[in-house]
mmCIF file of C-alpha atoms and ligand atoms in Angstrom:
data_model
loop_
_atom_site.group_PDB
_atom_site.id
_atom_site.type_symbol
_atom_site.label_atom_id
_atom_site.label_comp_id
_atom_site.label_asym_id
_atom_site.label_seq_id
_atom_site.Cartn_x
_atom_site.Cartn_y
_atom_site.Cartn_z
ATOM 1 C CA MET A 1 140.149 96.083 181.079
ATOM 2 C CA ALA A 2 143.498 97.725 181.600
ATOM 3 C CA THR A 3 145.264 100.950 182.355
ATOM 4 C CA VAL A 4 147.991 102.570 180.305
ATOM 5 C CA THR A 5 150.872 104.226 182.111
ATOM 6 C CA MET A 6 153.477 106.334 180.364
ATOM 7 C CA GLU A 7 156.480 107.277 182.441
ATOM 8 C CA LYS A 8 158.993 109.724 181.007
ATOM 9 C CA LEU A 9 158.085 108.462 177.565
ATOM 10 C CA THR A 10 160.576 109.927 175.104
ATOM 11 C CA LYS A 11 161.020 109.818 171.361
ATOM 12 C CA VAL A 12 164.123 110.810 169.474
ATOM 13 C CA TYR A 13 163.866 110.045 165.755
ATOM 14 C CA PRO A 14 166.932 108.580 164.022
ATOM 15 C CA ASN A 15 167.633 112.001 162.483
ATOM 16 C CA GLY A 16 168.228 113.277 166.025
ATOM 17 C CA GLN A 17 164.951 115.180 166.291
ATOM 18 C CA LYS A 18 163.562 114.919 169.818
ATOM 19 C CA VAL A 19 159.803 115.133 169.492
ATOM 20 C CA VAL A 20 158.425 113.734 172.759
ATOM 21 C CA HIS A 21 160.121 114.912 175.940
ATOM 22 C CA GLY A 22 159.520 112.603 178.893
ATOM 23 C CA LEU A 23 155.751 112.328 178.832
ATOM 24 C CA ASP A 24 154.022 111.257 182.074
ATOM 25 C CA LEU A 25 150.437 110.264 181.448
ATOM 26 C CA THR A 26 148.101 107.602 182.813
ATOM 27 C CA ILE A 27 144.854 106.382 181.298
ATOM 28 C CA GLY A 28 142.666 104.816 183.957
ATOM 29 C CA GLU A 29 140.429 101.802 183.491
ATOM 30 C CA GLY A 30 137.655 102.669 181.089
ATOM 31 C CA GLU A 31 138.872 106.233 180.880
ATOM 32 C CA PHE A 32 138.690 108.372 177.735
ATOM 33 C CA VAL A 33 141.793 110.555 177.565
ATOM 34 C CA VAL A 34 142.186 113.003 174.708
ATOM 35 C CA LEU A 35 145.629 114.131 173.647
ATOM 36 C CA VAL A 36 145.343 117.525 172.006
ATOM 37 C CA GLY A 37 147.829 120.052 170.697
ATOM 38 C CA PRO A 38 148.880 121.940 167.581
ATOM 39 C CA SER A 39 150.127 120.202 164.479
ATOM 40 C CA GLY A 40 153.583 118.681 164.898
ATOM 41 C CA CYS A 41 153.580 118.681 168.711
ATOM 42 C CA GLY A 42 154.118 114.910 168.895
ATOM 43 C CA LYS A 43 150.628 113.439 169.335
ATOM 44 C CA THR A 44 150.813 110.789 166.621
ATOM 45 C CA THR A 45 154.329 109.883 167.658
ATOM 46 C CA THR A 46 153.108 109.308 171.229
ATOM 47 C CA LEU A 47 150.201 107.182 170.048
ATOM 48 C CA ARG A 48 152.458 105.134 167.801
ATOM 49 C CA MET A 49 154.829 104.470 170.686
ATOM 50 C CA VAL A 50 151.913 103.184 172.754
ATOM 51 C CA ALA A 51 150.756 101.061 169.821
ATOM 52 C CA GLY A 52 154.182 99.551 169.295
ATOM 53 C CA LEU A 53 154.532 101.020 165.818
ATOM 54 C CA GLU A 54 157.340 103.327 166.853
ATOM 55 C CA GLU A 55 160.272 102.412 169.038
ATOM 56 C CA ILE A 56 160.349 104.032 172.491
ATOM 57 C CA SER A 57 163.629 105.935 172.888
ATOM 58 C CA ASP A 58 163.420 106.274 176.655
ATOM 59 C CA GLY A 59 160.968 105.883 179.518
ATOM 60 C CA THR A 60 158.534 103.134 180.440
ATOM 61 C CA LEU A 61 155.205 102.096 178.978
ATOM 62 C CA ARG A 62 152.895 99.849 180.967
ATOM 63 C CA ILE A 63 149.641 98.258 179.964
ATOM 64 C CA GLY A 64 148.093 96.977 183.155
ATOM 65 C CA ASP A 65 151.065 95.943 185.301
ATOM 66 C CA ARG A 66 153.131 94.786 182.398
ATOM 67 C CA VAL A 67 156.021 96.790 180.942
ATOM 68 C CA VAL A 68 155.467 96.543 177.193
ATOM 69 C CA ASN A 69 158.299 98.688 175.798
ATOM 70 C CA ASP A 70 159.745 95.787 173.866
ATOM 71 C CA LEU A 71 156.559 93.910 173.118
ATOM 72 C CA PRO A 72 155.594 93.822 169.428
ATOM 73 C CA ALA A 73 152.403 95.641 168.440
ATOM 74 C CA ARG A 74 150.301 92.492 167.948
ATOM 75 C CA GLU A 75 151.002 91.325 171.500
ATOM 76 C CA ARG A 76 149.939 94.571 173.175
ATOM 77 C CA ASP A 77 146.207 93.881 173.004
ATOM 78 C CA ILE A 78 145.502 97.239 171.432
ATOM 79 C CA ALA A 79 143.178 98.276 168.609
ATOM 80 C CA MET A 80 143.718 101.431 166.592
ATOM 81 C CA VAL A 81 141.410 103.611 164.530
ATOM 82 C CA PHE A 82 143.157 105.995 162.151
ATOM 83 C CA GLN A 83 142.134 109.024 160.164
ATOM 84 C CA ASN A 84 142.526 107.048 156.955
ATOM 85 C CA TYR A 85 140.551 103.948 157.747
ATOM 86 C CA ALA A 86 141.001 102.182 154.444
ATOM 87 C CA LEU A 87 138.130 99.710 154.274
ATOM 88 C CA TYR A 88 138.376 96.821 151.849
ATOM 89 C CA PRO A 89 136.101 97.954 149.002
ATOM 90 C CA HIS A 90 135.306 94.462 147.710
ATOM 91 C CA MET A 91 134.251 93.124 151.119
ATOM 92 C CA THR A 92 130.887 93.630 152.775
ATOM 93 C CA VAL A 93 130.582 95.591 155.993
ATOM 94 C CA ALA A 94 130.358 92.320 157.927
ATOM 95 C CA GLN A 95 133.500 90.965 156.266
ATOM 96 C CA ASN A 96 135.360 94.218 156.881
ATOM 97 C CA ILE A 97 134.456 94.191 160.552
ATOM 98 C CA GLY A 98 135.301 90.528 161.020
ATOM 99 C CA PHE A 99 138.506 90.541 159.011
ATOM 100 C CA ALA A 100 140.968 90.757 161.912
ATOM 101 C CA LEU A 101 139.267 87.794 163.584
ATOM 102 C CA LYS A 102 139.392 85.787 160.390
ATOM 103 C CA LEU A 103 143.136 86.406 160.226
ATOM 104 C CA LYS A 104 143.401 85.076 163.762
ATOM 105 C CA LYS A 105 141.598 81.920 162.605
ATOM 106 C CA THR A 106 138.682 82.556 164.926
ATOM 107 C CA SER A 107 135.747 80.187 164.341
ATOM 108 C CA LYS A 108 132.973 81.293 161.975
ATOM 109 C CA ASP A 109 130.382 81.244 164.743
ATOM 110 C CA GLU A 110 132.473 83.384 166.987
ATOM 111 C CA ILE A 111 133.198 85.883 164.208
ATOM 112 C CA ALA A 112 129.488 86.111 163.408
ATOM 113 C CA ARG A 113 128.671 86.737 167.055
ATOM 114 C CA ALA A 114 131.362 89.435 167.417
ATOM 115 C CA VAL A 115 130.290 91.151 164.199
ATOM 116 C CA THR A 116 126.627 91.125 165.241
ATOM 117 C CA ASN A 117 127.499 92.635 168.588
ATOM 118 C CA ALA A 118 129.704 95.343 167.112
ATOM 119 C CA ALA A 119 127.077 96.191 164.492
ATOM 120 C CA ASP A 120 124.491 96.426 167.238
ATOM 121 C CA VAL A 121 126.610 98.793 169.335
ATOM 122 C CA LEU A 122 127.358 100.945 166.287
ATOM 123 C CA GLY A 123 123.906 100.914 164.689
ATOM 124 C CA LEU A 124 125.186 99.111 161.601
ATOM 125 C CA THR A 125 122.906 96.076 161.693
ATOM 126 C CA GLU A 126 121.044 97.167 158.555
ATOM 127 C CA GLN A 127 124.243 97.773 156.646
ATOM 128 C CA LEU A 128 126.071 94.485 157.199
ATOM 129 C CA ASP A 129 125.600 93.190 153.645
ATOM 130 C CA LYS A 130 126.510 96.441 151.921
ATOM 131 C CA LYS A 131 129.882 97.308 150.434
ATOM 132 C CA PRO A 132 131.787 100.388 151.741
ATOM 133 C CA GLY A 133 131.015 102.231 148.486
ATOM 134 C CA GLN A 134 127.306 102.170 149.394
ATOM 135 C CA LEU A 135 127.828 103.811 152.799
ATOM 136 C CA SER A 136 127.879 107.403 154.004
ATOM 137 C CA GLY A 137 131.063 108.860 155.481
ATOM 138 C CA GLY A 138 129.759 108.423 159.002
ATOM 139 C CA GLN A 139 128.773 104.818 158.392
ATOM 140 C CA ARG A 140 132.232 104.056 156.996
ATOM 141 C CA GLN A 141 133.719 105.607 160.088
ATOM 142 C CA ARG A 142 131.575 103.298 162.187
ATOM 143 C CA VAL A 143 132.762 100.277 160.235
ATOM 144 C CA ALA A 144 136.328 101.312 161.051
ATOM 145 C CA MET A 145 135.314 101.481 164.718
ATOM 146 C CA GLY A 146 133.690 98.084 164.341
ATOM 147 C CA ARG A 147 136.948 96.575 163.180
ATOM 148 C CA ALA A 148 138.569 97.796 166.377
ATOM 149 C CA ILE A 149 135.691 96.720 168.629
ATOM 150 C CA VAL A 150 135.513 93.066 167.504
ATOM 151 C CA ARG A 151 139.060 92.549 168.629
ATOM 152 C CA ASP A 152 137.897 93.199 172.189
ATOM 153 C CA PRO A 153 141.145 94.982 173.007
ATOM 154 C CA ALA A 154 142.431 96.179 176.377
ATOM 155 C CA VAL A 155 143.080 99.621 174.911
ATOM 156 C CA PHE A 156 141.726 101.745 172.054
ATOM 157 C CA LEU A 157 144.002 104.184 170.282
ATOM 158 C CA MET A 158 142.424 106.674 167.894
ATOM 159 C CA ASP A 159 144.295 109.179 165.774
ATOM 160 C CA GLU A 160 142.039 111.951 164.435
ATOM 161 C CA PRO A 161 139.410 109.393 163.407
ATOM 162 C CA LEU A 162 136.837 112.063 162.551
ATOM 163 C CA SER A 163 138.922 114.540 160.624
ATOM 164 C CA ASN A 164 137.884 113.222 157.209
ATOM 165 C CA LEU A 165 134.215 113.833 157.931
ATOM 166 C CA ASP A 166 132.329 117.022 157.134
ATOM 167 C CA ALA A 167 131.599 119.388 160.021
ATOM 168 C CA ASN A 168 128.025 118.220 160.753
ATOM 169 C CA LEU A 169 128.883 114.584 160.699
ATOM 170 C CA ARG A 170 131.907 115.205 162.867
ATOM 171 C CA VAL A 171 129.703 116.665 165.577
ATOM 172 C CA LYS A 172 127.357 113.655 165.419
ATOM 173 C CA MET A 173 130.182 111.141 165.420
ATOM 174 C CA ARG A 174 131.823 112.789 168.432
ATOM 175 C CA ALA A 175 128.824 111.856 170.531
ATOM 176 C CA GLU A 176 128.695 108.437 168.886
ATOM 177 C CA VAL A 177 132.320 107.583 169.607
ATOM 178 C CA SER A 178 131.941 108.757 173.214
ATOM 179 C CA ARG A 179 128.823 106.666 173.657
ATOM 180 C CA VAL A 180 130.436 103.513 172.257
ATOM 181 C CA GLN A 181 133.561 104.017 174.341
ATOM 182 C CA ARG A 182 131.521 104.408 177.520
ATOM 183 C CA LYS A 183 129.451 101.370 176.707
ATOM 184 C CA LEU A 184 132.522 99.197 176.152
ATOM 185 C CA GLY A 185 134.485 100.732 179.022
ATOM 186 C CA VAL A 186 137.833 100.302 177.296
ATOM 187 C CA ALA A 187 140.715 102.645 178.198
ATOM 188 C CA THR A 188 141.055 104.992 175.238
ATOM 189 C CA LEU A 189 143.693 107.440 174.059
ATOM 190 C CA TYR A 190 142.229 109.724 171.422
ATOM 191 C CA VAL A 191 144.344 112.164 169.454
ATOM 192 C CA THR A 192 143.039 115.355 167.901
ATOM 193 C CA HIS A 193 144.223 118.870 167.156
ATOM 194 C CA ASP A 194 140.668 120.141 167.571
ATOM 195 C CA GLN A 195 140.153 121.607 171.019
ATOM 196 C CA VAL A 196 136.351 121.456 170.790
ATOM 197 C CA GLU A 197 136.544 117.748 170.037
ATOM 198 C CA ALA A 198 138.924 117.340 172.957
ATOM 199 C CA MET A 199 136.733 119.253 175.391
ATOM 200 C CA THR A 200 133.497 117.519 174.446
ATOM 201 C CA MET A 201 134.812 113.961 174.333
ATOM 202 C CA GLY A 202 137.495 113.574 176.984
ATOM 203 C CA ASP A 203 137.053 112.446 180.576
ATOM 204 C CA ARG A 204 140.411 114.137 180.819
ATOM 205 C CA VAL A 205 142.268 116.197 178.268
ATOM 206 C CA ALA A 206 146.044 116.210 177.946
ATOM 207 C CA VAL A 207 147.353 119.346 176.254
ATOM 208 C CA MET A 208 150.661 118.919 174.514
ATOM 209 C CA HIS A 209 152.921 121.529 172.984
ATOM 210 C CA ALA A 210 156.235 121.005 171.225
ATOM 211 C CA GLY A 211 156.786 117.574 172.761
ATOM 212 C CA ASP A 212 155.879 118.570 176.314
ATOM 213 C CA LEU A 213 152.736 117.822 178.273
ATOM 214 C CA GLN A 214 151.365 121.170 179.448
ATOM 215 C CA GLN A 215 148.460 120.042 181.590
ATOM 216 C CA CYS A 216 146.165 117.047 181.933
ATOM 217 C CA ASP A 217 142.822 117.670 183.605
ATOM 218 C CA HIS A 218 139.078 117.434 183.344
ATOM 219 C CA PRO A 219 137.909 119.670 180.482
ATOM 220 C CA GLN A 220 136.237 122.191 182.771
ATOM 221 C CA THR A 221 139.329 122.486 184.984
ATOM 222 C CA LEU A 222 141.476 123.055 181.951
ATOM 223 C CA TYR A 223 139.172 125.875 180.970
ATOM 224 C CA SER A 224 138.798 127.503 184.352
ATOM 225 C CA LYS A 225 142.283 126.854 185.751
ATOM 226 C CA PRO A 226 144.789 126.731 182.901
ATOM 227 C CA ALA A 227 148.258 125.950 184.219
ATOM 228 C CA ASN A 228 150.052 128.288 181.874
ATOM 229 C CA LEU A 229 149.723 130.740 179.008
ATOM 230 C CA PHE A 230 149.823 128.030 176.384
ATOM 231 C CA VAL A 231 146.836 126.128 177.784
ATOM 232 C CA ALA A 232 145.031 129.403 178.487
ATOM 233 C CA SER A 233 145.273 130.460 174.857
ATOM 234 C CA PHE A 234 144.840 127.037 173.272
ATOM 235 C CA ILE A 235 141.655 126.043 175.095
ATOM 236 C CA GLY A 236 138.617 128.218 174.432
ATOM 237 C CA SER A 237 137.178 129.745 171.290
ATOM 238 C CA PRO A 238 137.523 132.643 170.812
ATOM 239 C CA SER A 239 140.761 132.531 172.784
ATOM 240 C CA MET A 240 141.311 134.109 176.152
ATOM 241 C CA ASN A 241 142.281 137.789 175.982
ATOM 242 C CA ILE A 242 145.807 138.133 177.343
ATOM 243 C CA PHE A 243 147.576 141.425 177.935
ATOM 244 C CA GLU A 244 150.709 142.696 179.532
ATOM 245 C CA ALA A 245 149.980 144.541 182.752
ATOM 246 C CA GLY A 246 151.740 146.003 185.756
ATOM 247 C CA LEU A 247 150.601 145.131 189.259
ATOM 248 C CA SER A 248 150.639 148.140 191.558
ATOM 249 C CA GLU A 249 153.080 148.383 194.482
ATOM 250 C CA ASP A 250 150.237 147.905 196.971
ATOM 251 C CA GLY A 251 148.632 145.132 194.909
ATOM 252 C CA THR A 252 145.211 146.756 194.811
ATOM 253 C CA TYR A 253 145.052 147.422 191.072
ATOM 254 C CA PHE A 254 146.841 146.691 187.834
ATOM 255 C CA ALA A 255 147.557 148.911 184.890
ATOM 256 C CA MET A 256 146.995 147.752 181.311
ATOM 257 C CA GLY A 257 148.140 150.264 178.776
ATOM 258 C CA GLY A 258 146.893 153.588 180.079
ATOM 259 C CA GLN A 259 144.084 152.056 182.103
ATOM 260 C CA ARG A 260 143.882 151.251 185.742
ATOM 261 C CA LEU A 261 141.732 148.334 186.877
ATOM 262 C CA GLU A 262 140.888 147.835 190.533
ATOM 263 C CA LEU A 263 141.283 144.344 191.875
ATOM 264 C CA ASP A 264 138.797 142.666 194.091
ATOM 265 C CA PRO A 265 140.684 142.562 197.449
ATOM 266 C CA MET A 266 139.405 139.036 198.085
ATOM 267 C CA GLY A 267 139.820 137.942 194.527
ATOM 268 C CA TYR A 268 143.481 137.146 194.275
ATOM 269 C CA SER A 269 145.914 134.711 195.710
ATOM 270 C CA GLU A 270 148.739 134.991 198.189
ATOM 271 C CA ASN A 271 151.047 134.171 195.289
ATOM 272 C CA LEU A 272 150.037 137.273 193.393
ATOM 273 C CA ARG A 273 151.382 139.439 196.208
ATOM 274 C CA LYS A 274 154.894 138.413 195.205
ATOM 275 C CA TYR A 275 154.338 140.206 191.924
ATOM 276 C CA ARG A 276 153.533 143.572 193.453
ATOM 277 C CA GLY A 277 155.255 146.317 191.460
ATOM 278 C CA LYS A 278 156.050 143.871 188.655
ATOM 279 C CA LYS A 279 154.974 143.108 185.126
ATOM 280 C CA ILE A 280 152.533 140.238 184.745
ATOM 281 C CA ALA A 281 150.285 138.769 182.065
ATOM 282 C CA VAL A 282 146.580 139.208 182.697
ATOM 283 C CA GLY A 283 144.031 136.964 180.992
ATOM 284 C CA PHE A 284 140.246 137.100 180.821
ATOM 285 C CA ARG A 285 137.788 135.149 178.721
ATOM 286 C CA PRO A 286 135.414 136.849 176.262
ATOM 287 C CA GLU A 287 132.406 135.890 178.414
ATOM 288 C CA ASN A 288 133.883 137.603 181.470
ATOM 289 C CA LEU A 289 133.401 140.965 179.828
ATOM 290 C CA SER A 290 130.027 142.657 179.746
ATOM 291 C CA VAL A 291 128.664 146.019 178.754
ATOM 292 C CA ALA A 292 129.348 148.317 181.695
ATOM 293 C CA THR A 293 126.733 148.873 184.313
ATOM 294 C CA THR A 294 127.376 149.771 187.905
ATOM 295 C CA ALA A 295 127.733 146.086 188.787
ATOM 296 C CA GLN A 296 129.849 145.334 191.804
ATOM 297 C CA GLY A 297 132.984 143.244 191.674
ATOM 298 C CA ALA A 298 133.839 144.424 188.218
ATOM 299 C CA ALA A 299 136.595 146.601 186.860
ATOM 300 C CA LYS A 300 135.970 148.913 183.921
ATOM 301 C CA LEU A 301 137.800 148.754 180.652
ATOM 302 C CA LYS A 302 137.438 151.450 178.001
ATOM 303 C CA VAL A 303 137.777 150.079 174.487
ATOM 304 C CA GLN A 304 137.100 150.959 170.872
ATOM 305 C CA ILE A 305 135.004 148.604 168.769
ATOM 306 C CA ASP A 306 136.770 147.144 165.779
ATOM 307 C CA LEU A 307 134.325 144.599 164.445
ATOM 308 C CA VAL A 308 131.116 142.920 165.543
ATOM 309 C CA GLU A 309 130.251 139.367 164.563
ATOM 310 C CA ALA A 310 126.573 138.590 165.098
ATOM 311 C CA LEU A 311 126.134 134.888 165.795
ATOM 312 C CA GLY A 312 122.419 134.997 166.501
ATOM 313 C CA SER A 313 122.647 133.855 170.095
ATOM 314 C CA GLU A 314 125.402 136.349 170.897
ATOM 315 C CA LEU A 315 127.698 139.025 169.538
ATOM 316 C CA LEU A 316 131.418 138.666 169.344
ATOM 317 C CA VAL A 317 132.660 142.192 169.811
ATOM 318 C CA TYR A 318 136.255 142.631 168.715
ATOM 319 C CA PHE A 319 137.836 145.694 170.233
ATOM 320 C CA ARG A 320 141.131 147.442 170.597
ATOM 321 C CA PHE A 321 142.702 149.428 173.379
ATOM 322 C CA ASP A 322 146.153 150.680 174.169
ATOM 323 C CA ALA A 323 147.546 147.671 176.048
ATOM 324 C CA LYS A 324 150.092 145.213 174.752
ATOM 325 C CA ALA A 325 148.491 141.919 173.706
ATOM 326 C CA ILE A 326 150.404 138.747 174.383
ATOM 327 C CA LYS A 327 150.202 136.096 171.728
ATOM 328 C CA VAL A 328 151.377 132.649 172.607
ATOM 329 C CA ALA A 329 153.245 131.071 169.733
ATOM 330 C CA GLY A 330 151.558 127.964 168.386
ATOM 331 C CA ALA A 331 148.455 128.330 170.522
ATOM 332 C CA ILE A 332 146.262 130.242 168.107
ATOM 333 C CA ALA A 333 143.678 128.586 165.873
ATOM 334 C CA GLU A 334 145.006 127.031 162.702
ATOM 335 C CA GLU A 335 143.575 129.475 160.219
ATOM 336 C CA GLU A 336 145.235 132.376 162.000
ATOM 337 C CA ASP A 337 148.447 130.483 162.545
ATOM 338 C CA LEU A 338 151.330 131.894 160.597
ATOM 339 C CA GLY A 339 152.974 128.500 160.394
ATOM 340 C CA ASP A 340 155.918 129.102 162.662
ATOM 341 C CA ILE A 341 155.458 127.284 165.909
ATOM 342 C CA GLU A 342 157.843 128.396 168.587
ATOM 343 C CA VAL A 343 157.968 127.708 172.262
ATOM 344 C CA GLY A 344 157.483 130.602 174.598
ATOM 345 C CA VAL A 345 155.741 133.887 174.669
ATOM 346 C CA GLU A 346 155.659 136.201 171.737
ATOM 347 C CA LYS A 347 154.716 139.751 172.538
ATOM 348 C CA GLY A 348 152.188 141.374 170.261
ATOM 349 C CA ALA A 349 152.971 144.625 168.526
ATOM 350 C CA GLY A 350 150.975 146.539 171.103
ATOM 351 C CA ILE A 351 147.734 146.650 169.155
ATOM 352 C CA GLY A 352 145.775 145.292 172.085
ATOM 353 C CA LEU A 353 143.104 143.395 170.196
ATOM 354 C CA GLY A 354 140.550 141.657 172.364
ATOM 355 C CA VAL A 355 137.124 140.097 172.102
ATOM 356 C CA ALA A 356 134.008 140.116 174.256
ATOM 357 C CA ARG A 357 130.941 137.857 174.167
ATOM 358 C CA ILE A 358 127.891 140.095 174.473
ATOM 359 C CA PRO A 359 124.150 139.300 174.425
ATOM 360 C CA PRO A 360 122.603 139.869 170.992
ATOM 361 C CA TYR A 361 120.244 142.708 171.886
ATOM 362 C CA TYR A 362 122.912 145.416 171.793
ATOM 363 C CA GLN A 363 123.588 147.521 168.743
ATOM 364 C CA PHE A 364 127.104 148.743 168.159
ATOM 365 C CA GLN A 365 128.885 150.855 165.583
ATOM 366 C CA GLN A 366 132.341 150.181 164.342
ATOM 367 C CA GLY A 367 134.755 152.683 165.899
ATOM 368 C CA GLN A 368 132.403 153.376 168.800
ATOM 369 C CA THR A 369 133.956 153.568 172.245
ATOM 370 C CA LEU A 370 132.546 151.276 174.847
ATOM 371 C CA GLU A 371 132.961 150.634 178.547
ATOM 372 C CA LEU A 372 133.201 147.010 179.509
ATOM 373 C CA ASN A 373 132.918 145.452 182.929
ATOM 374 C CA LEU A 374 135.608 142.911 183.626
ATOM 375 C CA ASP A 375 134.635 140.307 186.184
ATOM 376 C CA THR A 376 137.580 140.501 188.566
ATOM 377 C CA GLN A 377 136.785 137.104 190.098
ATOM 378 C CA ARG A 378 137.540 135.500 186.758
ATOM 379 C CA ILE A 379 140.868 137.099 185.913
ATOM 380 C CA HIS A 380 143.846 134.822 185.278
ATOM 381 C CA PHE A 381 147.348 135.970 186.161
ATOM 382 C CA PHE A 382 150.527 134.565 184.658
ATOM 383 C CA ASP A 383 154.239 135.014 185.217
ATOM 384 C CA ILE A 384 155.313 136.878 182.119
ATOM 385 C CA ALA A 385 158.717 135.212 181.950
ATOM 386 C CA THR A 386 157.752 131.562 182.506
ATOM 387 C CA GLY A 387 154.138 131.720 181.323
ATOM 388 C CA ASP A 388 153.048 129.767 184.416
ATOM 389 C CA ALA A 389 149.790 130.596 186.120
ATOM 390 C CA ILE A 390 150.214 132.621 189.313
HETATM 391 N N1 LIG B 401 159.704 109.305 161.044
HETATM 392 C C1 LIG B 401 160.041 110.524 161.454
HETATM 393 N N2 LIG B 401 161.324 110.951 161.432
HETATM 394 C C2 LIG B 401 161.672 112.176 161.848
HETATM 395 N N3 LIG B 401 160.797 113.089 162.325
HETATM 396 C C3 LIG B 401 159.510 112.742 162.376
HETATM 397 C C4 LIG B 401 159.054 111.448 161.957
HETATM 398 N N4 LIG B 401 157.709 111.385 162.133
HETATM 399 C C5 LIG B 401 157.354 112.585 162.637
HETATM 400 N N5 LIG B 401 158.420 113.396 162.787
HETATM 401 C C6 LIG B 401 158.427 114.759 163.353
HETATM 402 O O1 LIG B 401 158.007 114.682 164.692
HETATM 403 C C7 LIG B 401 157.215 115.817 165.057
HETATM 404 C C8 LIG B 401 155.901 115.336 165.648
HETATM 405 O O2 LIG B 401 155.169 114.647 164.656
HETATM 406 P P1 LIG B 401 153.755 114.007 164.962
HETATM 407 O O3 LIG B 401 153.305 113.327 163.708
HETATM 408 O O4 LIG B 401 153.859 113.204 166.179
HETATM 409 O O5 LIG B 401 152.878 115.310 165.227
HETATM 410 P P2 LIG B 401 151.307 115.461 165.493
HETATM 411 O O6 LIG B 401 151.187 116.148 166.802
HETATM 412 O O7 LIG B 401 150.630 114.168 165.330
HETATM 413 O O8 LIG B 401 150.863 116.482 164.352
HETATM 414 P P3 LIG B 401 149.498 116.542 163.465
HETATM 415 O O9 LIG B 401 148.470 117.237 164.313
HETATM 416 O O10 LIG B 401 149.904 117.396 162.302
HETATM 417 O O11 LIG B 401 149.134 115.149 163.078
HETATM 418 C C9 LIG B 401 157.057 116.622 163.781
HETATM 419 O O12 LIG B 401 157.978 117.686 163.839
HETATM 420 C C10 LIG B 401 157.414 115.661 162.680
HETATM 421 O O13 LIG B 401 157.989 116.340 161.605
HETATM 422 MG MG1 LIG B 402 149.223 113.420 163.944
#
């Protein structure tokens, strides 16, 4: 059992590229911490520094009480599981799992015991005599986990271990990996670019962007109290709606495009008062919009329906209105990503596209106008210049 402490961990590659900027992150005993962020933000680099596969340019890395910056990988008591877990095709599952121990000249009895235990934890007991070619993708993944488990390490490091699996299997293996990690109680740093994976697996989730840690919190806190615009847009699917708005001089309402939305007098912080008469960014999640009734504590938003996606259990209603949408560079889902990842806030072209999660029993027409209630208790406010939550 051990903890991992990163203090101002920094990586500058020999070509001068600075990709990790003074990362402060601690993984507690037995804790499962997920490092998530868009492609290229420095996740693998961070993991490799912890593993000892990449030199640490600056900062301190501790495992337990020991500073391990200069300790070679094999002396760090760490086991890694990668995305490409090349199993040895000519060896049986048992031989694959026990291989690291064999290299360490562990006794046959001890290897057999460790392999049996790992197979038991992973549900591989029936497969021990098979070759990797006879296994399903998920079973192969488990063998890769088994190889890490038998080493009984102080720390697990996993870099996108599920990304080669098909979508269904990935969902199953998420739960499996979590279960095994909890059972073994080994401090784990798990890297993924998939926010759903991060949210469902992590005790805590560390969101990284362009080499900087944005926020590290329990998944639900990350969702309900994002520290800045990046986290707000990165976590949640569909993403949070974020628009430019002006807070009134008296602080009782804000204006988005041509619309005026009353604020709940109790619903906002002392901090927000400082922004009276100023431009701010206003964010609200798709589920905090509902078809307008006379419900209390809600502001009304008039929109035009663009597209409705029926998901069975709910409708995703995409709409437009005349406010300026704020898109956070690099925070949008991969398939929509235009490739360029920049730091900072990129203002939309004023189209004002948003999305609402609506119960499935409504029927809508494209182009129809609609009044939505916005739950004013659930609005997020951000400084438009810094992106920080207000
Ligand atoms: N050996 C290297 N030399 C120079 N630059 C590198 C090296 N390895 C990675 N980089 C750069 O460092 C940045 C971070 O890379 P890293 O692999 O850590 O990203 P990542 O967050 O793991 O991304 P992905 O989600 O795509 O795996 C990238 O811009 C990458 O091009
Ligand atoms: Mg990577």
